[in-house]
Short mmCIF file of C-alpha atoms in Angstrom, two decimals:
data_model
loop_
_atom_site.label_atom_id
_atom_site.label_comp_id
_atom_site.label_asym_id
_atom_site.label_seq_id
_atom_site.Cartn_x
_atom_site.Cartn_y
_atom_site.Cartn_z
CA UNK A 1 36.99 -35.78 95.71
CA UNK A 2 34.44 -38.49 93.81
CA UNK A 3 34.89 -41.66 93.64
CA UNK A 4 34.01 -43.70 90.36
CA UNK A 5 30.56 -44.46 91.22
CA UNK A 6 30.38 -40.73 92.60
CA UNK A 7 31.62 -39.63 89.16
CA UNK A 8 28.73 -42.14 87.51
CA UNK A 9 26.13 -40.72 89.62
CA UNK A 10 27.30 -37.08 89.04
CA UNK A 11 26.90 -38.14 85.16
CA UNK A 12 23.45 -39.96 85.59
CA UNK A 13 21.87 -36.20 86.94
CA UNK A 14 22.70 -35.27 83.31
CA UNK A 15 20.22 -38.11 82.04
CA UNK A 16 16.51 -36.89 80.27
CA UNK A 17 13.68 -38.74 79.90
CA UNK A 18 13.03 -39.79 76.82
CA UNK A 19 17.11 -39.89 75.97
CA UNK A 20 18.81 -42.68 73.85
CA UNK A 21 22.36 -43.33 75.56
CA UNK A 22 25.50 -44.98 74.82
CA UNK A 23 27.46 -46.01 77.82
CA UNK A 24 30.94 -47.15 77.19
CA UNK A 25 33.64 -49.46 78.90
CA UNK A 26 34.54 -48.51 82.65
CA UNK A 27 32.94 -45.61 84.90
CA UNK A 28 30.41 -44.85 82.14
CA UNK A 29 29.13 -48.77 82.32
CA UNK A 30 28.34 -47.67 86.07
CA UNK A 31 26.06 -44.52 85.37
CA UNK A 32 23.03 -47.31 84.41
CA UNK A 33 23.22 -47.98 88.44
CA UNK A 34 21.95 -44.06 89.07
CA UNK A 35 19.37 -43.21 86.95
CA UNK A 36 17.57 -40.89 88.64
CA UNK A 37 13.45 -42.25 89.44
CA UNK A 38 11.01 -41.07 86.42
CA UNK A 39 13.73 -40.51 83.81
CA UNK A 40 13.14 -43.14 81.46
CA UNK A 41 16.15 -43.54 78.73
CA UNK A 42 16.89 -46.50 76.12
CA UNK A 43 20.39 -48.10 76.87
CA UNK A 44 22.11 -48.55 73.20
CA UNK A 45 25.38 -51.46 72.97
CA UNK A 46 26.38 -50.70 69.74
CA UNK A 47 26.90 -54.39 69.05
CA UNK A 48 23.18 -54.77 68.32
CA UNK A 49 21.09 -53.83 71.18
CA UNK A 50 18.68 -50.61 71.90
CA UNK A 51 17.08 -51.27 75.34
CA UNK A 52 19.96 -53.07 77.68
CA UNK A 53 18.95 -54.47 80.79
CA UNK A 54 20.34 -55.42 83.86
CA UNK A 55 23.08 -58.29 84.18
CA UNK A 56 21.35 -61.87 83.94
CA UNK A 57 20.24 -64.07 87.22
CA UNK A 58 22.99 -66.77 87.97
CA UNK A 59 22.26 -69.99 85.59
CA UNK A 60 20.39 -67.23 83.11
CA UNK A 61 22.99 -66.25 80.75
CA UNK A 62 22.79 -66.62 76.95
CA UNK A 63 25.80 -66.52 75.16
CA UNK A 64 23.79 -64.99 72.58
CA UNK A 65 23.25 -61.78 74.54
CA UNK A 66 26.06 -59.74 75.23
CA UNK A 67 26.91 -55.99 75.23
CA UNK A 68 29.52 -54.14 73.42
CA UNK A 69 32.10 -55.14 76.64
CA UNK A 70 30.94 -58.90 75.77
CA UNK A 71 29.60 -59.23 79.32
CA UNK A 72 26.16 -60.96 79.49
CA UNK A 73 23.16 -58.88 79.92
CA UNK A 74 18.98 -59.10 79.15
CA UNK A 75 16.75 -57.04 77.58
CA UNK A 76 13.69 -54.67 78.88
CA UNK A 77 10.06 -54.42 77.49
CA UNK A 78 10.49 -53.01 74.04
CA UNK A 79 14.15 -53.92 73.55
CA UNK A 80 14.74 -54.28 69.92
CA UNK A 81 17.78 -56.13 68.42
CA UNK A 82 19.61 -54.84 64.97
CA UNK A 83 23.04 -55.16 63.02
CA UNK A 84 25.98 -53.95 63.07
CA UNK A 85 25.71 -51.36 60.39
CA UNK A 86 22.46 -49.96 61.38
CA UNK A 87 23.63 -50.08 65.23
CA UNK A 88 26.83 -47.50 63.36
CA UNK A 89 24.23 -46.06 61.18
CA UNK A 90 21.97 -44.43 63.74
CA UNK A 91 24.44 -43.17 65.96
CA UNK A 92 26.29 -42.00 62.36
CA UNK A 93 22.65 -39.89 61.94
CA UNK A 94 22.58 -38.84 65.10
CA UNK A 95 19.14 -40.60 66.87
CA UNK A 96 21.79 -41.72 69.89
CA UNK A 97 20.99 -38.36 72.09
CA UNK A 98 24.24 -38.96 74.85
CA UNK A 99 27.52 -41.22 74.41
CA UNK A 100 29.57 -41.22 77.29
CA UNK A 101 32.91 -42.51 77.56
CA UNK A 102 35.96 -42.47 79.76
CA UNK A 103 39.39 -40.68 77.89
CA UNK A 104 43.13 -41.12 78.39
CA UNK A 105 43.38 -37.43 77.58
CA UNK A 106 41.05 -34.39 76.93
CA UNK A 107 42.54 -31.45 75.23
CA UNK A 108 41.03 -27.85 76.40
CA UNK A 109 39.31 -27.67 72.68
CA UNK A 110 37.47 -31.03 72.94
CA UNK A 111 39.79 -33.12 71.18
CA UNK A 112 39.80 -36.76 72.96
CA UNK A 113 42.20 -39.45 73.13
CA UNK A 114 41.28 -43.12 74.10
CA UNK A 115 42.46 -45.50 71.86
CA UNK A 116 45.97 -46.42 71.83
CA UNK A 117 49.43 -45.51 73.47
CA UNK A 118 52.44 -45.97 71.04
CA UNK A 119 55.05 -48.03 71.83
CA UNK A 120 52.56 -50.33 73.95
CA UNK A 121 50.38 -52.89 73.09
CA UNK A 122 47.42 -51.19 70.92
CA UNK A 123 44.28 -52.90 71.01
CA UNK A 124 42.33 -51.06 68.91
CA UNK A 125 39.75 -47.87 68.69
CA UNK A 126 36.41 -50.62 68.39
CA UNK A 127 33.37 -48.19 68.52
CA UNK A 128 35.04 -44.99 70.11
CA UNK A 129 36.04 -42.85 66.52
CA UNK A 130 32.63 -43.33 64.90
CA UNK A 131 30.65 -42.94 68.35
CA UNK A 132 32.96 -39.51 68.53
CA UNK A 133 32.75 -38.30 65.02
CA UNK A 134 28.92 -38.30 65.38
CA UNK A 135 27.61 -38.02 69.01
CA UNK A 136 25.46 -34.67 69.43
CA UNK A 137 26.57 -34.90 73.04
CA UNK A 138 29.56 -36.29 74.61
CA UNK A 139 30.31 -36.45 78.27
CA UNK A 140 33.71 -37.49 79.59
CA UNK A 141 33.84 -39.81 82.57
CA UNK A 142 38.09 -39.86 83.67
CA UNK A 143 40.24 -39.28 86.06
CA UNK A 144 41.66 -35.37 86.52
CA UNK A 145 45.65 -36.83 86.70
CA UNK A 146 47.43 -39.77 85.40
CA UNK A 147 49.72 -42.02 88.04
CA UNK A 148 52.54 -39.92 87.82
CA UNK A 149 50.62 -37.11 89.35
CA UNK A 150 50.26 -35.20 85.40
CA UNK A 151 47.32 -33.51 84.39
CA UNK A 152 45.09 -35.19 82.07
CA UNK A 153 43.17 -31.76 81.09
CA UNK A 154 45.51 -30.32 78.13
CA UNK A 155 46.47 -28.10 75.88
CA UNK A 156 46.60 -30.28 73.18
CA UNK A 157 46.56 -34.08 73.61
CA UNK A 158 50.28 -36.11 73.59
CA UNK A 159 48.31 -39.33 72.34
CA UNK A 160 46.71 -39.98 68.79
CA UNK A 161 43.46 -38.59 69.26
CA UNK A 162 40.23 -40.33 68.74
CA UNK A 163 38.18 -37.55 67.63
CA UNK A 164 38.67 -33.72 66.76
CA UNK A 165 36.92 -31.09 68.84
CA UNK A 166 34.01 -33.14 70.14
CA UNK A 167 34.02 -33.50 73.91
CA UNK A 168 31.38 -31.46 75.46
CA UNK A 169 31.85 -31.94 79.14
CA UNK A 170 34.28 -33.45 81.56
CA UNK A 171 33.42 -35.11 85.26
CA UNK A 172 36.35 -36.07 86.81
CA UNK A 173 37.41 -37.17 90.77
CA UNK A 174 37.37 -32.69 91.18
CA UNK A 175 34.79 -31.36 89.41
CA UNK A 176 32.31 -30.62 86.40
CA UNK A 177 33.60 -29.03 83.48
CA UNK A 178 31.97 -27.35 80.13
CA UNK A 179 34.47 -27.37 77.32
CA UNK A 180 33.58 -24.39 75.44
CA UNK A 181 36.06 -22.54 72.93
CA UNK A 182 37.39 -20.84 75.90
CA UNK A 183 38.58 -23.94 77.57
CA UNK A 184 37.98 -25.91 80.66
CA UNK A 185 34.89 -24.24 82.03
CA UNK A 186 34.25 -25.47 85.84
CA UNK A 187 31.02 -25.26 86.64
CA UNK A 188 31.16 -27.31 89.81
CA UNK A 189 33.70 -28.54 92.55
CA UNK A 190 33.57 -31.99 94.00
CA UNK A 191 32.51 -31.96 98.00
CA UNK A 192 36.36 -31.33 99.73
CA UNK A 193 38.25 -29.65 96.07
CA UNK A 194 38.90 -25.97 95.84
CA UNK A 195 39.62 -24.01 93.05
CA UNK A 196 43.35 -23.79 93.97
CA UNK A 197 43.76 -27.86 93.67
CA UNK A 198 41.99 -27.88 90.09
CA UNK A 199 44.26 -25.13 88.77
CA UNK A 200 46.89 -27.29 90.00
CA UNK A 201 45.99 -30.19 88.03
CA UNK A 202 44.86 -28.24 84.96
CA UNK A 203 47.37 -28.07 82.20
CA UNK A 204 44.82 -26.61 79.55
CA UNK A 205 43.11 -23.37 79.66
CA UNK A 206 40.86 -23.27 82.89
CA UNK A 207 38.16 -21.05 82.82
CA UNK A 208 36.57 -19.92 86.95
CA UNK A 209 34.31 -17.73 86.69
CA UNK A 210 32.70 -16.45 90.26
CA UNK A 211 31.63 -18.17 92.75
CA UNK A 212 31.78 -22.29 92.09
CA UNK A 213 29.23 -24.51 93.43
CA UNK A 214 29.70 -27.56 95.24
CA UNK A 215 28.48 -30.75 93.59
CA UNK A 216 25.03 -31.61 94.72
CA UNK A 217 24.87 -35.60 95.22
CA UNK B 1 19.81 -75.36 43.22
CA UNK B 2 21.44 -76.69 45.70
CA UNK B 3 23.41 -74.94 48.23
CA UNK B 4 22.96 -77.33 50.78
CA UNK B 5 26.38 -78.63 51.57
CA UNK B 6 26.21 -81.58 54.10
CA UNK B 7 29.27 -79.87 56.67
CA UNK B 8 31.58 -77.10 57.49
CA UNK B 9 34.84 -78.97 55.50
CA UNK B 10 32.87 -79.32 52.37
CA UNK B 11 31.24 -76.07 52.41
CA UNK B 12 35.39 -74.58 53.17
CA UNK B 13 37.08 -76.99 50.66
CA UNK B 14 37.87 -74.69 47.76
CA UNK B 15 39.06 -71.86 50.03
CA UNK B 16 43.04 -71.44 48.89
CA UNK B 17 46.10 -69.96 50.63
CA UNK B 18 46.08 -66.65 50.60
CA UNK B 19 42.46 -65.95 50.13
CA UNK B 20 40.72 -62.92 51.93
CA UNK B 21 37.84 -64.21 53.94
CA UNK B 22 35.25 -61.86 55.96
CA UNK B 23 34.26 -63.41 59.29
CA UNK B 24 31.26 -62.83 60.96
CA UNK B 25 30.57 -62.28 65.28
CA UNK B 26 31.08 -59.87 67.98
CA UNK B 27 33.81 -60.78 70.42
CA UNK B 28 33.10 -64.92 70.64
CA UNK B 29 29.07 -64.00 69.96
CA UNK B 30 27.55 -65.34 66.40
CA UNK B 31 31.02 -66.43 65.55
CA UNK B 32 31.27 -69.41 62.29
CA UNK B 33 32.79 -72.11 64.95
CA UNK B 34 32.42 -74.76 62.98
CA UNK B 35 33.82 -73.35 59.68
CA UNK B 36 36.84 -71.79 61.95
CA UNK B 37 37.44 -75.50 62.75
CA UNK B 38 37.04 -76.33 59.16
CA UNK B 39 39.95 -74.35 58.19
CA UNK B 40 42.00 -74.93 61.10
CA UNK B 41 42.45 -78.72 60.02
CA UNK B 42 42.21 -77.82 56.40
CA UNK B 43 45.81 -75.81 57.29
CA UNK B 44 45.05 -73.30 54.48
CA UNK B 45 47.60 -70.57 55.55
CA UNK B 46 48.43 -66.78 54.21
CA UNK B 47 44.53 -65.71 54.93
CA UNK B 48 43.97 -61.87 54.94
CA UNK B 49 40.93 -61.63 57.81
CA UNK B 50 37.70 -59.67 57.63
CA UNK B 51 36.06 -59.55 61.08
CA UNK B 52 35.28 -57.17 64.11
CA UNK B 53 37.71 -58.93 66.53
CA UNK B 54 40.24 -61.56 66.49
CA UNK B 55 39.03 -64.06 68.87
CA UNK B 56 40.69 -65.51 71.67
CA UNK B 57 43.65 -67.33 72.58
CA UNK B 58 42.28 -70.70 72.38
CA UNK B 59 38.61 -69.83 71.09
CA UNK B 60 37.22 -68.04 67.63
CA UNK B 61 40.04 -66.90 64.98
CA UNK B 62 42.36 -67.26 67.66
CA UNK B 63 42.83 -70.52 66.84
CA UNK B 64 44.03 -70.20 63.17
CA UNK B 65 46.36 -67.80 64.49
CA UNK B 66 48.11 -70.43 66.78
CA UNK B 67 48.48 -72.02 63.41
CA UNK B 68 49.85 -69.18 61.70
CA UNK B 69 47.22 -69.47 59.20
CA UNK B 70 46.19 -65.39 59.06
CA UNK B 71 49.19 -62.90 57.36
CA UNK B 72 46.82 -59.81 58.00
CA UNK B 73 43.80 -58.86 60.07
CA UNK B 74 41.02 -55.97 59.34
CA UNK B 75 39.84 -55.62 62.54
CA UNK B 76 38.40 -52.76 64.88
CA UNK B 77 39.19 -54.52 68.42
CA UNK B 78 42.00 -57.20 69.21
CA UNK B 79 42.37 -57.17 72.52
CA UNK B 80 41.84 -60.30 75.06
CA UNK B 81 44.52 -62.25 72.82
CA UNK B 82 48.14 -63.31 73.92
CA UNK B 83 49.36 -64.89 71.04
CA UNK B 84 47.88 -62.17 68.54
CA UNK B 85 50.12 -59.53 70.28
CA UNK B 86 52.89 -61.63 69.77
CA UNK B 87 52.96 -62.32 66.97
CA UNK B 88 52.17 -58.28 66.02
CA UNK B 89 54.97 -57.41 68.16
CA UNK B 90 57.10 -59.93 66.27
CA UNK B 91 56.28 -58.81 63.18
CA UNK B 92 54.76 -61.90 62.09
CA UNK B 93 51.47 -60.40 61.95
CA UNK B 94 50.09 -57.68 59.87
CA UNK B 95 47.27 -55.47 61.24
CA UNK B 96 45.00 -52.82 60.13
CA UNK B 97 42.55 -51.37 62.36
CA UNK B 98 39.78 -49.24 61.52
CA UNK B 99 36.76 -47.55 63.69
CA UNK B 100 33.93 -50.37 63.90
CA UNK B 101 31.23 -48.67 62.02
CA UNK B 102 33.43 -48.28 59.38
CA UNK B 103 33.83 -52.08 59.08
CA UNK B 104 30.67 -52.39 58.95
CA UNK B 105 29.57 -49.96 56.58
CA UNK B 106 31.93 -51.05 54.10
CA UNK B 107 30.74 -54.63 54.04
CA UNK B 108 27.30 -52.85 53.52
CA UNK B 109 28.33 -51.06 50.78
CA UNK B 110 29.16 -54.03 49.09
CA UNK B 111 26.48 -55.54 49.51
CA UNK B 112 24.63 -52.81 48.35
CA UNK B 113 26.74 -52.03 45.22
CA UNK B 114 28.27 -49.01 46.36
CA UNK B 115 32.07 -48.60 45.57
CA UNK B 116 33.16 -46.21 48.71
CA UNK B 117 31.19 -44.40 51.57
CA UNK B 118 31.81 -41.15 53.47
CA UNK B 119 32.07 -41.04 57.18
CA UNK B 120 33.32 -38.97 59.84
CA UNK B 121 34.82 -41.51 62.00
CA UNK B 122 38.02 -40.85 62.32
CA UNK B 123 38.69 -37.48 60.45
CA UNK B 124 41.23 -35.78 62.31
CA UNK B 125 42.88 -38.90 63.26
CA UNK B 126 45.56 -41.38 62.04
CA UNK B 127 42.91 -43.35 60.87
CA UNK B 128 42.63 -40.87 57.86
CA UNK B 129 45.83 -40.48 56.90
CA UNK B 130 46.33 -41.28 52.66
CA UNK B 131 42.75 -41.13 52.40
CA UNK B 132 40.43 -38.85 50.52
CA UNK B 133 38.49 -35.70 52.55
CA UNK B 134 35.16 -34.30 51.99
CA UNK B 135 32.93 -31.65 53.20
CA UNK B 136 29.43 -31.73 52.92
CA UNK B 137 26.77 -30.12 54.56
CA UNK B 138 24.44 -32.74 55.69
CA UNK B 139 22.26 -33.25 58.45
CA UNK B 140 21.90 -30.09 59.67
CA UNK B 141 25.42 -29.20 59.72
CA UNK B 142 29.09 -28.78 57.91
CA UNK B 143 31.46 -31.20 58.32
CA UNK B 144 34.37 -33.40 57.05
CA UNK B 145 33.96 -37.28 55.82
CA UNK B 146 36.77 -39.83 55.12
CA UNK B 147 35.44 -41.85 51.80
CA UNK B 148 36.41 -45.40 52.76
CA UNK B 149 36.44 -47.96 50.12
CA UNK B 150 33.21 -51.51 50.34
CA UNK B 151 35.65 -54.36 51.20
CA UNK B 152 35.82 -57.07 48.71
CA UNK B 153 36.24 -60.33 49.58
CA UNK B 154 36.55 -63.87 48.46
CA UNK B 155 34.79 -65.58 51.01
CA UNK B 156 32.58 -64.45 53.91
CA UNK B 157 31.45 -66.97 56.42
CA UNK B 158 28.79 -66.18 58.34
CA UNK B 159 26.77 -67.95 61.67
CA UNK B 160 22.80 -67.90 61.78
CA UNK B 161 20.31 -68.91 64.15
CA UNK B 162 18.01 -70.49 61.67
CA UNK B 163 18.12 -71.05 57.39
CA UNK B 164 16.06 -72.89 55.05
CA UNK B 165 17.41 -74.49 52.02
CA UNK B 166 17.22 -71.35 49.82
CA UNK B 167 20.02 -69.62 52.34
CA UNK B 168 17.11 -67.40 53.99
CA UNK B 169 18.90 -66.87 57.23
CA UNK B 170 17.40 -65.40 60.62
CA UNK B 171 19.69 -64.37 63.32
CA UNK B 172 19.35 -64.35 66.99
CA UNK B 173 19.89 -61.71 69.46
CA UNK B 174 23.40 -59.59 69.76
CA UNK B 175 24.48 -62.83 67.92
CA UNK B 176 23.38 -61.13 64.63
CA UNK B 177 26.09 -58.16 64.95
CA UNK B 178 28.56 -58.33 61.33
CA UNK B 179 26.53 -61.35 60.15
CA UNK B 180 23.73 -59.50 57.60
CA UNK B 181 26.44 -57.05 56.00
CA UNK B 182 29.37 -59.71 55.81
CA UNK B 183 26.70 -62.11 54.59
CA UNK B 184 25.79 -59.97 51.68
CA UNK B 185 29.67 -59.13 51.04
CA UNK B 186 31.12 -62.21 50.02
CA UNK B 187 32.11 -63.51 46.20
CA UNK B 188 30.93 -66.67 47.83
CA UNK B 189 29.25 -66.37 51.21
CA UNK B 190 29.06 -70.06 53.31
CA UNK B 191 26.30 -69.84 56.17
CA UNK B 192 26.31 -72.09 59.04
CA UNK B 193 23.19 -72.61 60.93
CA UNK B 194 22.28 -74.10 64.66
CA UNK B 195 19.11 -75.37 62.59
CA UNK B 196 18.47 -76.22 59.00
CA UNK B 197 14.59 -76.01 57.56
CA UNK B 198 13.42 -76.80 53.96
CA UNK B 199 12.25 -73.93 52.05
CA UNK B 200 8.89 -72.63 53.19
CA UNK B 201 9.28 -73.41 57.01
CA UNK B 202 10.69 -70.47 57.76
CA UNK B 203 8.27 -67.00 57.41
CA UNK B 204 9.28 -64.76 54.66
CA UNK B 205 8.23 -61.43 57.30
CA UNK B 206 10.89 -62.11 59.56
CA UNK B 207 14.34 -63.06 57.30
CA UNK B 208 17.39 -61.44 57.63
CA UNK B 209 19.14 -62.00 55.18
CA UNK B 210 17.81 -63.06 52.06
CA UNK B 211 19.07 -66.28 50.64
CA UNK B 212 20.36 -64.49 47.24
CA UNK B 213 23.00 -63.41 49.08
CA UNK B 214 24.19 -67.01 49.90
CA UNK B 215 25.58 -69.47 48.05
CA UNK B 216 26.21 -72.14 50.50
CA UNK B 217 24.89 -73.30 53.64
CA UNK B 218 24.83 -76.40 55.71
CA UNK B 219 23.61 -77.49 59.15
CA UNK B 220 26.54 -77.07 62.35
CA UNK B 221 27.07 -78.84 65.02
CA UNK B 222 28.21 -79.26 68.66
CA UNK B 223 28.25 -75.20 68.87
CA UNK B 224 29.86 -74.38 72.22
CA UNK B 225 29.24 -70.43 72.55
CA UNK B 226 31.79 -69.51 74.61
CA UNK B 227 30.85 -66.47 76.93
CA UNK B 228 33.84 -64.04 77.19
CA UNK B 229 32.98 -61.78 80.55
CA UNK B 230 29.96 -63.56 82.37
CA UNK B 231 28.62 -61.37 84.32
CA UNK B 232 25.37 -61.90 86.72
CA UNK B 233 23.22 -60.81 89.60
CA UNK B 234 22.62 -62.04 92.51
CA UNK B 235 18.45 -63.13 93.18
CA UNK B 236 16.59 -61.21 95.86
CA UNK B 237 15.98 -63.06 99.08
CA UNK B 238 13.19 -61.64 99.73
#
């Protein structure tokens, strides 16, 4: 089984060079820690930033320098800044190459949900719709099961969805999956998972196909 | 012309009860503090409100909510407020939330003159119900679009880095966020500015927004800039 920073590193193999990447709130935030040496990609915080750098030094922050969590943050050689609307307006044309987010729910035809849970407190869907509706390539960082022990792989989501039919592939704590109109595809099984423990935990239509690879990390 | 107005309660004075008012910032970051303060003591109540989030308890547009001023937000993120969700829960509150590039696009729109825009945020979702769908084939492929209407608003207040008499306003960093496209939104748009130039100081390349957009703007003071999640690393020893 991964761990979250397993799950961000498994992610980070799936960076290019060249690549312009949203990272959103949570596990994907991590995947910036394991870029892999001479892949060179361009960090976008859709609140105004292409080129996010590490967190500031201690007595270094600017208020005026935040990413799309608010935390503080700097810039890199060649970081440009930009509004709102064009921040929206390039990932809406599709020059953002990867988004990846975590999900409350993935639905075996790439339908996502991550925005709100009737009957609780609903904070809002900020970035996620727009960076779905538009994303050329969206990889889900989330765990396989809720609390309760429930799969979070379905056949259709239970919560309002965030986006139709978009996700492209899933890392969870068990293993790499390809969502392709036949489903679930798993391509690769976490170090100490077998097959038997992801059908388990798969609600949606699971697709093995011989021999599964373990995860190379 | 003058649009110099000498401080945040002149510039808000004529803002009425009930009035819908587009706010600029991210989170606490580029936020109008000193016009927020402005209509806190003014006590002008029933305010529909225009901006990305909804500030904090005790920070941003939190604050005219602990007054009750605001009867409805527009907002894509309201989180990291107490007193926001209880007064939502309560039924005091009225809240519409819509995908963030959507709120920004439709202040852009009218700014640019545009009536509506089509976008695919949120197609399939709740976010579309009532609205009108459209296909196109666009970009190299087929796809739906919601058409969401430009906002329109009464008053949009925006924060800047730097302005010059005319209203030519410069931005700094991630501070810049909603400011340009609220900025060119407003019936009347008010600017605030950590620094206030005469015309000519400031070089015509590198504006933002361009002061025909704004109507009023005076100097601020005593900004505080709250930071929401600080978050730091630790120096090498070695």
């Amino acid at each position: 089984m991964l761990d979250k920073n397993q799950i961000a590193k498994r992610i980070a193999q799936e960076l290019r060079d060249g690549m312009y990447v949203n990272l959103g709130i949570g596990i994907p935030t991590l995947v910036a820690n394991y870029i892999p040496s001479g892949v060179d990609v361009v960090l976008q915080s859709e609140n105004g930033l292409l080129g996010m750098g590490p967190f500031p030094f201690e007595g270094e922050e600017d208020p005026d320098l935040i990413n799309a969590g608010k935390q503080t943050i700097t810039t890199v050689p060649g970081s440009v800044f930009f509004d709102s609307a064009m921040s929206f307006g390039m990932i809406r044309a599709g020059k953002v190459d990867l988004t990846v987010l975590g999900a409350m729910e993935v639905a075996d035809n790439g339908d996502i949900a991550n925005w709100k849970i009737p009957g609780k407190m609903v904070k809002g869907m900020g970035g996620a719709m727009d960076l779905v509706a538009s994303a050329k390539n969206i990889i889900v960082a989330m765990q396989h099961v809720n609390k309760a022990g429930e799969s979070k792989l379905l056949k259709q989501c239970s919560l309002p969805i965030t986006g139709v039919g978009c996700v492209k592939k899933i890392v969870t704590e068990l293993g790499l999956f390809d969502v392709t109109e036949r489903g679930f595809e798993l391509r690769e099984l976490a170090p100490g998972v077998t097959v038997e423990e992801v059908k388990a935990k798969t609600e949606g239509r699971l697709v093995v196909e011989g021999d599964i690879p373990v995860m190379n990390l | 012309m003058n649009k110099v107005y000498t401080d945040a309660a002149a510039a808000v004075a004529d803002i009425q009860d009930g009035a819908t008012l587009m706010l600029g910032g991210f989170g606490l970051c580029g936020i109008p503090e000193n016009s927020i303060a402005a209509l806190v003591a003014k006590k002008v109540t029933g305010l529909t409100c225009i901006s990305n989030n909804a500030g904090v308890d005790d920070f941003g547009i939190g604050l005219m909510l602990q007054q009750r001023q605001v009867k409805k937000m527009i907002s894509s993120y309201v989180g990291e407020n107490a007193e926001f969700e209880r007064q939502l829960l309560s039924g005091e509150l009225e809240v519409e939330l819509i995908p963030q590039g959507t709120l920004a696009t439709r202040c852009l729109a009218a700014g640019y003159g545009m009536p509506a825009i089509f976008t695919p945020a949120g197609v399939g979702t709740e976010v579309a119900q009532g609205k009108e769908v459209r296909r196109f084939e666009f970009n190299g492929e087929e796809k739906d679009y919601l058409m969401e209407y430009a906002f329109e608003a009464d008053f949009a207040i925006v924060k800047a880095w730097k302005g010059d008499t005319q209203g030519n306003l410069i931005y700094k960093d991630t501070a810049r966020n909603f400011n340009p496209m609220m900025a060119m939104a407003g019936k009347i748009t008010i600017a605030e500015v950590e620094e206030l130039v005469p015309a000519g100081e400031l070089d015509p390349n590198f504006i933002h927004t361009p002061g025909i957009y704004v109507h009023r703007i005076f100097q601020g003071v005593n900004y505080e800039k709250r930071i929401e999640q600080r978050t730091v690393r630790k120096r090498s020893t070695e």
